[in-house]
């Protein structure tokens, strides 16, 4: 049976709101912050490049220093956030809009929150961009720069920023019909600061499709028109328009293709060049909830062709953008200055998103990732790596050309770091831990060709029964026979793993009772790893 993913949201218990406005002071344990940098150094040619670390966490009652608050991932100052929306670059800034409920830390009537960034790393919080109106709540969608003023909302001198989103009409939903989701537009003439809702909304009506949402629009050069992709229950629909107001249905995709364990959500269609060739392919992202390999929410992708009307693929298997539990509803930026395809996902899972143990805000975005496409044998494989701008946050702490395993690093930097090394295809295991006996283990088994993430002992886990129940084991066939380049970004409540230039990525959230301050790397007896690098990541707040 297909479910509406949001149904779950409506019935989840409401958490008391008082605590969000005036968060209760939490106990500050200064001792954890005052331990200096203690390194257990076992290997040869080691260089420590900078002074011992002073922590960014001084007072857990201060905004952006609360327990679990990510220090270099985007979070709203307070309250509930889910999907990234309207990702677009315009006039020198990247815009990140997001599903936002400003009155609670659980899902509620949706607004579009807003933040901007010059470098995709440091964010400035802006006022709410879009509020629910008579047509409904403002669900997920996209934004474009209407350079030719095709909509007539602006002028050629001042092209409008146009947002295209889903209206969710809860009154009509409660009446029991299937017509409660429609598509609307709004525009801004001051680069996103203020918005005017189009007075003839909705621009795409709906008579009977229950889950009909999440429009992603882009300018299709070859056909000189706007193309819109949205999802309708368990398949995608494509539309075309010359003016962003009048839309013509072109075709459908996916009724019998891909994963169908839940509702399709948040589509994205874009072109990528295949690495080391002149070939170009179209990639279609479809988030699905439930039905991901590790349960709950996940994002699948299809590689194929788009001729201006129809998307086709001969891909037989199901592929996932990220193989961890916590990267959902991710989409890419329109209009990037360098033509790069940059992705941001919501770092959570509807299985437990509303129950995670934060008090002031809820959930974070993934780091922005640049996407590329490789051909491995006959298959096209999506790769993702964190954008190069991330280097501005990194302070080199440890660099060692050759490290004999096991290796132990005792330092609070491991809770907020970029850690990388390479191995000749052999097994290894990384264990993050703290004095509270919390641990998080990442393991690659070269014999079974599987990568696993074990967060069963990672700290607070019992806020939801599935969160820490099982070790997550993921088969990684494309690694076979090759060297492994391993990179992990840890932050106060997440890890993002990238293997072999992002051929596989795994994103998971964790809630250790105190930040991890020890990292151990194990391998087969007497094995060594190469080019170990641990960089402390500075806070963006
Ligand atoms: C995905 C999603 C979208 C919807 C939005 C509502 O997480 O369910 O399909 O537009 O969240 O907040």
XYZ file of C-alpha atoms and ligand atoms in Angstrom:
553
model
C 0.000 0.000 0.000
C 1.274 3.447 -0.830
C 1.307 5.934 1.993
C 1.439 9.683 2.089
C 4.675 10.332 3.893
C 3.230 13.345 5.601
C 0.420 11.476 7.222
C 2.908 10.338 9.828
C 3.787 13.932 10.563
C 0.274 14.952 11.459
C -0.155 12.359 14.153
C 3.146 12.597 15.891
C 2.883 13.936 19.426
C 3.397 17.644 19.722
C 6.352 18.611 21.829
C 5.918 21.456 24.310
C 6.716 24.796 22.806
C 7.807 26.761 25.880
C 11.244 25.242 25.909
C 11.964 26.457 22.378
C 11.483 30.101 23.156
C 13.493 30.031 26.327
C 15.704 26.981 26.203
C 16.439 25.579 29.611
C 20.009 26.221 30.717
C 21.983 23.059 30.263
C 24.815 21.947 32.453
C 28.135 23.021 31.053
C 30.939 20.608 31.584
C 33.981 22.746 31.185
C 36.399 19.960 31.818
C 35.666 18.416 28.445
C 36.455 21.698 26.792
C 39.604 22.426 28.671
C 41.457 19.219 27.927
C 44.134 20.182 25.510
C 45.199 18.324 22.480
C 46.561 14.952 23.479
C 47.855 12.909 20.659
C 48.983 9.362 20.809
C 51.669 9.386 18.241
C 52.883 6.100 16.984
C 53.922 6.632 13.429
C 56.937 7.979 11.655
C 57.237 11.281 9.779
C 54.448 12.970 11.640
C 53.899 16.701 11.498
C 51.668 18.658 13.821
C 51.039 21.927 12.127
C 49.313 24.178 14.566
C 48.796 25.042 18.172
C 46.603 22.907 20.456
C 42.956 23.380 19.745
C 40.690 25.589 21.757
C 37.110 24.509 21.429
C 34.339 26.446 19.788
C 31.959 25.147 22.455
C 32.197 27.417 25.429
C 28.701 27.701 26.751
C 25.995 25.274 25.718
C 23.253 27.753 26.586
C 24.372 30.232 23.934
C 22.770 30.113 20.501
C 24.704 27.934 18.071
C 26.699 26.411 20.931
C 23.941 24.164 22.272
C 24.520 20.464 22.686
C 24.457 18.669 19.283
C 24.464 21.960 17.327
C 26.369 21.373 14.068
C 29.233 23.841 13.811
C 29.757 23.904 10.039
C 26.489 22.551 8.671
C 23.513 24.792 8.033
C 20.833 24.839 10.732
C 18.049 27.371 11.372
C 18.545 29.474 14.528
C 15.452 27.887 16.065
C 12.512 25.596 15.296
C 11.706 22.952 12.735
C 13.351 22.586 9.318
C 13.024 19.930 6.603
C 13.716 19.962 2.835
C 16.005 22.453 1.095
C 13.924 24.533 -1.346
C 14.496 27.090 -4.088
C 18.253 26.549 -4.366
C 19.412 29.250 -6.764
C 22.376 31.539 -7.335
C 21.650 35.183 -8.147
C 23.641 38.427 -8.041
C 26.582 37.058 -6.108
C 24.736 34.965 -3.546
C 23.527 31.403 -3.170
C 19.990 31.224 -1.802
C 18.930 28.413 0.462
C 15.209 28.357 1.205
C 13.881 25.535 3.328
C 10.726 23.958 4.690
C 10.226 25.734 7.979
C 7.747 25.768 10.830
C 8.556 28.822 12.946
C 6.446 27.912 15.966
C 7.627 24.490 17.010
C 10.364 21.903 16.610
C 8.048 19.430 14.956
C 6.557 19.641 11.463
C 3.624 22.072 11.100
C 2.137 24.585 8.631
C 4.987 25.060 6.214
C 6.735 28.341 5.386
C 9.875 28.910 3.343
C 12.749 29.867 5.646
C 15.627 31.662 3.949
C 19.395 32.029 4.186
C 22.065 33.338 1.823
C 25.738 32.636 1.332
C 28.565 33.942 -0.813
C 30.609 30.756 -0.557
C 28.077 27.972 0.220
C 29.776 27.527 3.609
C 28.998 30.610 5.721
C 25.284 31.430 5.878
C 23.402 34.563 6.800
C 19.907 33.965 8.170
C 17.190 36.033 6.480
C 13.536 36.651 7.379
C 10.943 34.073 6.336
C 10.367 34.340 2.573
C 6.966 32.703 2.044
C 4.036 32.293 4.459
C 0.997 30.039 4.157
C -1.875 31.857 2.389
C -5.456 31.165 1.358
C -4.286 28.459 -1.064
C -2.474 26.531 1.652
C 0.866 25.816 3.307
C 4.001 26.379 1.246
C 5.505 22.972 0.515
C 8.734 22.183 -1.336
C 9.718 23.662 -4.677
C 12.385 25.519 -6.603
C 13.441 28.982 -7.750
C 14.737 30.366 -11.044
C 16.234 33.615 -12.278
C 13.877 34.687 -15.068
C 16.607 36.419 -17.096
C 14.395 37.219 -20.084
C 11.543 38.370 -17.855
C 9.352 35.739 -19.543
C 6.902 36.004 -16.628
C 6.581 39.784 -16.944
C 7.051 40.083 -13.178
C 10.192 42.198 -13.517
C 12.114 43.753 -16.380
C 15.139 42.889 -18.493
C 17.164 45.291 -16.345
C 15.908 43.713 -13.137
C 14.989 40.093 -13.856
C 12.696 38.575 -11.249
C 13.562 35.667 -9.014
C 10.580 33.322 -9.343
C 9.732 30.626 -6.800
C 7.608 27.652 -7.868
C 6.210 25.593 -4.987
C 3.399 23.324 -3.873
C 0.377 24.608 -2.019
C -0.896 22.110 0.520
C -4.452 22.974 1.470
C -5.100 21.254 4.784
C -8.738 22.355 4.882
C -9.442 20.569 1.607
C -7.394 17.614 2.789
C -9.507 17.281 5.918
C -12.672 17.307 3.832
C -11.344 14.093 2.350
C -10.728 14.953 -1.299
C -7.608 14.288 -3.326
C -7.291 17.788 -4.761
C -5.467 19.506 -1.904
C -2.026 19.923 -3.497
C -1.574 22.450 -6.329
C 1.384 24.455 -7.664
C 1.844 28.175 -7.112
C 4.414 30.851 -7.893
C 5.750 34.016 -6.240
C 8.381 36.514 -7.312
C 10.996 38.806 -5.820
C 12.499 41.928 -7.393
C 15.059 42.529 -4.630
C 17.082 39.315 -4.818
C 14.929 37.347 -2.429
C 14.402 39.867 0.377
C 10.685 40.381 -0.232
C 8.198 38.260 -2.182
C 4.910 38.835 -3.970
C 2.598 35.893 -4.398
C 1.084 35.631 -7.911
C -2.561 36.680 -7.680
C -3.785 34.012 -10.118
C -2.370 31.044 -8.225
C -2.480 28.113 -8.545
C -0.689 27.844 -11.879
C -1.104 24.061 -12.000
C -4.395 22.887 -10.530
C -5.242 19.394 -9.415
C -8.484 17.487 -9.423
C -7.620 14.066 -8.111
C -3.956 13.297 -7.540
C -3.399 12.843 -3.836
C 0.368 13.447 -3.622
C 1.039 16.048 -6.288
C 4.022 18.146 -5.386
C 7.574 19.488 -5.224
C 8.000 21.239 -8.624
C 11.585 21.653 -9.803
C 11.959 24.069 -12.728
C 14.927 24.813 -15.011
C 15.505 26.669 -18.272
C 15.860 24.101 -21.087
C 18.268 25.767 -23.517
C 17.716 23.364 -26.409
C 13.945 23.949 -26.469
C 14.018 27.534 -25.185
C 11.397 26.957 -22.554
C 10.971 26.195 -18.885
C 10.695 22.542 -17.898
C 9.007 21.553 -14.641
C 9.214 18.139 -13.002
C 6.872 17.193 -10.181
C 5.816 13.977 -8.551
C 2.374 12.448 -8.516
C 2.151 9.629 -5.986
C 4.539 7.074 -7.420
C 5.687 8.607 -10.696
C 7.075 11.858 -12.135
C 5.340 14.275 -14.515
C 7.024 16.758 -16.846
C 5.534 20.096 -17.943
C 6.693 22.934 -20.209
C 6.043 26.684 -20.160
C 7.170 29.843 -21.913
C 6.242 32.186 -19.071
C 6.243 30.196 -15.795
C 2.473 30.740 -15.530
C 0.898 28.559 -18.223
C 2.067 24.962 -18.044
C 1.497 22.126 -20.521
C 1.770 18.508 -19.420
C 4.394 16.725 -21.578
C 4.878 13.189 -20.315
C 5.239 10.892 -17.314
C 8.042 8.695 -16.036
C 8.551 5.915 -13.566
C 5.341 4.006 -12.980
C 7.206 0.764 -13.549
C 10.786 1.846 -12.968
C 12.883 2.245 -9.853
C 12.020 1.862 -6.185
C 8.343 2.101 -5.223
C 8.302 1.323 -1.515
C 6.713 4.685 -0.716
C 5.621 8.050 -2.085
C 7.832 9.802 -4.646
C 8.932 13.275 -3.559
C 11.300 16.124 -4.462
C 12.345 15.379 -8.064
C 15.237 17.072 -9.838
C 16.215 16.723 -13.522
C 19.570 17.973 -14.840
C 22.313 17.246 -17.334
C 25.830 16.093 -16.421
C 28.913 15.504 -18.539
C 30.323 12.000 -18.217
C 33.851 12.164 -16.749
C 36.697 11.726 -19.250
C 34.396 11.796 -22.294
C 32.283 14.144 -24.361
C 29.107 12.301 -23.536
C 26.282 14.047 -21.683
C 23.499 12.299 -19.786
C 20.406 13.442 -17.931
C 20.028 12.548 -14.280
C 16.679 12.365 -12.493
C 16.592 12.431 -8.685
C 13.528 11.070 -6.912
C 13.268 11.017 -3.147
C 11.156 8.224 -1.757
C 9.577 7.773 1.638
C 9.446 5.108 2.950
C 11.363 2.551 0.882
C 15.053 3.453 1.276
C 17.504 0.533 1.619
C 18.100 1.165 5.333
C 14.476 2.067 6.035
C 12.472 5.269 5.851
C 13.576 8.057 3.533
C 16.168 7.983 0.732
C 16.906 9.467 -2.672
C 17.199 7.302 -5.778
C 18.531 8.443 -9.135
C 18.107 7.452 -12.752
C 20.603 8.176 -15.530
C 19.102 8.502 -19.002
C 18.105 10.943 -21.732
C 15.674 13.832 -21.965
C 14.575 15.087 -25.395
C 12.619 18.115 -24.246
C 9.515 16.070 -23.758
C 10.256 12.635 -22.355
C 12.789 11.136 -19.959
C 13.961 7.614 -20.826
C 16.453 5.272 -19.215
C 17.671 1.743 -19.701
C 19.026 1.594 -16.158
C 18.007 -1.758 -14.703
C 19.060 -1.458 -11.097
C 18.088 0.959 -8.339
C 20.736 3.513 -7.480
C 20.918 5.803 -4.448
C 22.444 9.237 -4.114
C 23.626 8.393 -0.590
C 23.712 5.004 1.090
C 23.403 6.257 4.691
C 20.165 6.876 6.548
C 20.163 10.675 6.644
C 20.250 12.445 3.319
C 16.762 13.150 2.042
C 14.854 15.489 -0.288
C 18.129 16.772 -1.745
C 18.084 18.903 -4.892
C 20.545 21.042 -6.859
C 21.120 24.759 -7.428
C 19.880 26.562 -10.517
C 22.045 29.148 -12.260
C 25.400 28.433 -10.557
C 28.077 30.897 -11.709
C 30.542 28.225 -12.819
C 27.986 25.766 -14.221
C 28.753 23.334 -11.376
C 25.967 21.034 -10.227
C 25.750 21.640 -6.477
C 23.527 19.546 -4.231
C 22.224 20.025 -0.685
C 20.117 17.430 1.164
C 18.181 17.424 4.412
C 20.207 15.475 6.973
C 17.405 13.450 8.506
C 14.892 10.692 7.913
C 11.117 10.859 8.367
C 11.401 7.688 10.470
C 12.623 9.735 13.425
C 13.112 13.330 12.205
C 10.590 14.763 14.666
C 11.977 12.950 17.687
C 15.693 13.694 17.544
C 17.057 14.990 20.866
C 17.603 18.671 20.108
C 15.583 21.310 21.919
C 16.008 24.663 20.205
C 16.115 23.735 16.519
C 15.596 20.537 14.632
C 17.771 19.098 11.890
C 20.557 20.259 9.614
C 21.460 20.248 5.922
C 24.244 18.157 4.380
C 27.389 19.944 3.325
C 26.989 21.292 -0.219
C 28.254 18.679 -2.654
C 29.410 18.921 -6.236
C 27.965 16.168 -8.424
C 29.643 14.412 -11.334
C 29.018 11.320 -13.408
C 31.433 8.470 -14.121
C 31.113 5.473 -16.401
C 32.106 2.257 -14.626
C 31.938 -0.595 -17.142
C 28.563 -0.088 -18.760
C 27.046 1.701 -15.803
C 26.759 5.378 -15.060
C 27.591 6.160 -11.456
C 26.895 9.446 -9.686
C 29.766 10.846 -7.634
C 29.575 13.568 -5.031
C 32.291 15.474 -3.234
C 32.070 18.348 -0.790
C 32.555 21.702 -2.575
C 36.116 23.004 -2.636
C 35.163 26.106 -0.607
C 35.076 23.871 2.494
C 38.881 24.158 2.599
C 38.474 27.658 4.054
C 37.319 26.104 7.340
C 40.063 23.520 7.659
C 43.077 23.806 9.932
C 45.606 21.090 9.353
C 46.360 19.239 12.564
C 47.916 15.967 11.585
C 49.549 14.828 8.391
C 51.351 11.531 8.182
C 52.530 9.936 4.964
C 52.574 6.380 6.321
C 50.813 5.101 9.437
C 51.109 1.574 10.754
C 47.841 0.424 12.293
C 46.392 0.513 14.872
C 46.504 4.236 15.360
C 44.918 6.264 18.146
C 44.268 9.990 18.159
C 43.023 11.420 21.428
C 41.749 14.913 20.769
C 38.483 16.780 20.815
C 39.134 17.830 17.217
C 37.845 14.463 15.989
C 34.285 15.558 16.729
C 34.559 18.361 14.191
C 37.036 17.350 11.532
C 37.831 16.251 8.015
C 39.665 12.946 8.262
C 41.121 11.245 5.221
C 43.543 8.477 4.233
C 44.066 5.893 1.547
C 44.685 2.145 1.644
C 45.530 -0.543 -0.865
C 42.227 -2.367 -0.977
C 42.291 -3.751 2.568
C 39.895 -3.815 5.488
C 39.872 -1.062 8.075
C 37.751 0.215 10.918
C 37.425 3.684 12.434
C 36.001 4.082 15.908
C 35.022 7.466 17.330
C 34.416 7.400 21.078
C 34.236 9.417 24.296
C 34.588 8.827 28.036
C 30.828 8.227 28.292
C 31.364 4.923 26.401
C 29.571 6.222 23.329
C 31.082 4.947 20.110
C 30.499 5.166 16.403
C 32.214 2.620 14.141
C 32.789 2.885 10.384
C 34.136 -0.263 8.803
C 35.158 -1.449 5.364
C 35.482 -5.184 4.805
C 37.599 -5.861 1.719
C 36.634 -9.560 1.686
C 32.887 -9.055 1.594
C 33.127 -5.704 -0.152
C 30.798 -4.122 2.355
C 30.879 -0.850 4.226
C 29.122 -0.589 7.542
C 28.128 2.101 9.991
C 27.433 1.088 13.554
C 25.658 3.758 15.575
C 23.999 1.264 17.932
C 26.149 2.580 20.837
C 26.599 6.117 19.569
C 24.946 7.959 22.497
C 21.269 8.929 22.633
C 19.532 6.371 20.455
C 16.285 5.397 22.112
C 14.224 8.458 21.120
C 12.941 6.179 18.336
C 13.089 2.412 18.127
C 14.741 2.146 14.688
C 17.446 4.734 15.177
C 20.068 2.598 16.894
C 18.616 -0.832 16.324
C 20.878 -2.262 13.661
C 24.322 -1.965 12.167
C 23.929 -0.510 8.666
C 25.665 -2.712 6.111
C 25.914 -1.533 2.521
C 27.389 -3.487 -0.403
C 29.880 -1.400 -2.386
C 30.630 -3.376 -5.586
C 32.257 -0.497 -7.438
C 35.145 -0.463 -4.964
C 36.271 -3.974 -5.907
C 39.907 -4.249 -6.875
C 40.728 -0.604 -6.433
C 42.564 1.425 -3.867
C 40.376 3.066 -1.317
C 40.385 6.766 -0.700
C 38.454 7.436 2.412
C 37.211 10.786 3.663
C 34.873 11.594 6.519
C 33.498 14.905 7.757
C 32.446 14.740 11.388
C 30.412 17.473 13.063
C 28.748 17.608 16.482
C 25.851 15.376 15.423
C 26.653 13.951 11.990
C 29.150 12.131 9.839
C 29.427 12.230 6.072
C 31.600 9.575 4.463
C 32.978 9.752 0.922
C 34.716 6.753 -0.595
C 36.805 6.974 -3.755
C 35.992 10.509 -4.771
C 32.374 10.161 -3.715
C 31.564 6.989 -5.693
C 29.841 6.002 -2.473
C 28.612 8.430 0.158
C 27.063 7.675 3.519
C 25.466 10.334 5.694
C 24.240 9.603 9.201
C 23.280 11.620 12.244
C 24.390 10.715 15.778
C 23.856 12.170 19.239
C 26.843 11.337 21.473
C 26.286 12.367 25.099
C 29.554 14.339 24.927
C 31.473 15.168 21.741
C 33.708 12.333 20.549
C 37.306 12.946 21.618
C 39.044 9.776 20.562
C 39.540 8.177 17.170
C 41.048 4.742 16.653
C 41.885 3.288 13.281
C 42.278 -0.471 13.081
C 43.348 -2.673 10.195
C 44.568 -6.160 9.442
C 47.705 -7.013 11.377
C 50.638 -4.758 10.503
C 48.718 -3.019 7.765
C 49.400 0.567 7.027
C 47.402 3.448 5.689
C 48.798 6.276 3.585
C 48.387 10.037 3.676
C 46.493 10.289 6.914
C 45.212 13.812 7.311
C 43.111 15.206 10.141
C 41.934 18.756 9.800
C 40.020 20.610 12.444
C 36.958 22.287 10.930
C 36.287 25.759 12.273
C 32.823 26.895 13.183
C 30.838 28.931 10.649
C 28.749 30.692 13.308
C 9.624 15.771 1.667
C 8.269 16.427 1.796
C 7.822 17.010 0.468
C 6.870 18.078 0.894
C 7.499 18.603 2.149
C 6.530 19.066 3.171
O 10.305 15.663 2.887
O 7.329 15.483 2.291
O 7.274 16.064 -0.417
O 6.715 19.076 -0.077
O 8.285 17.538 2.671
O 7.148 19.652 4.259
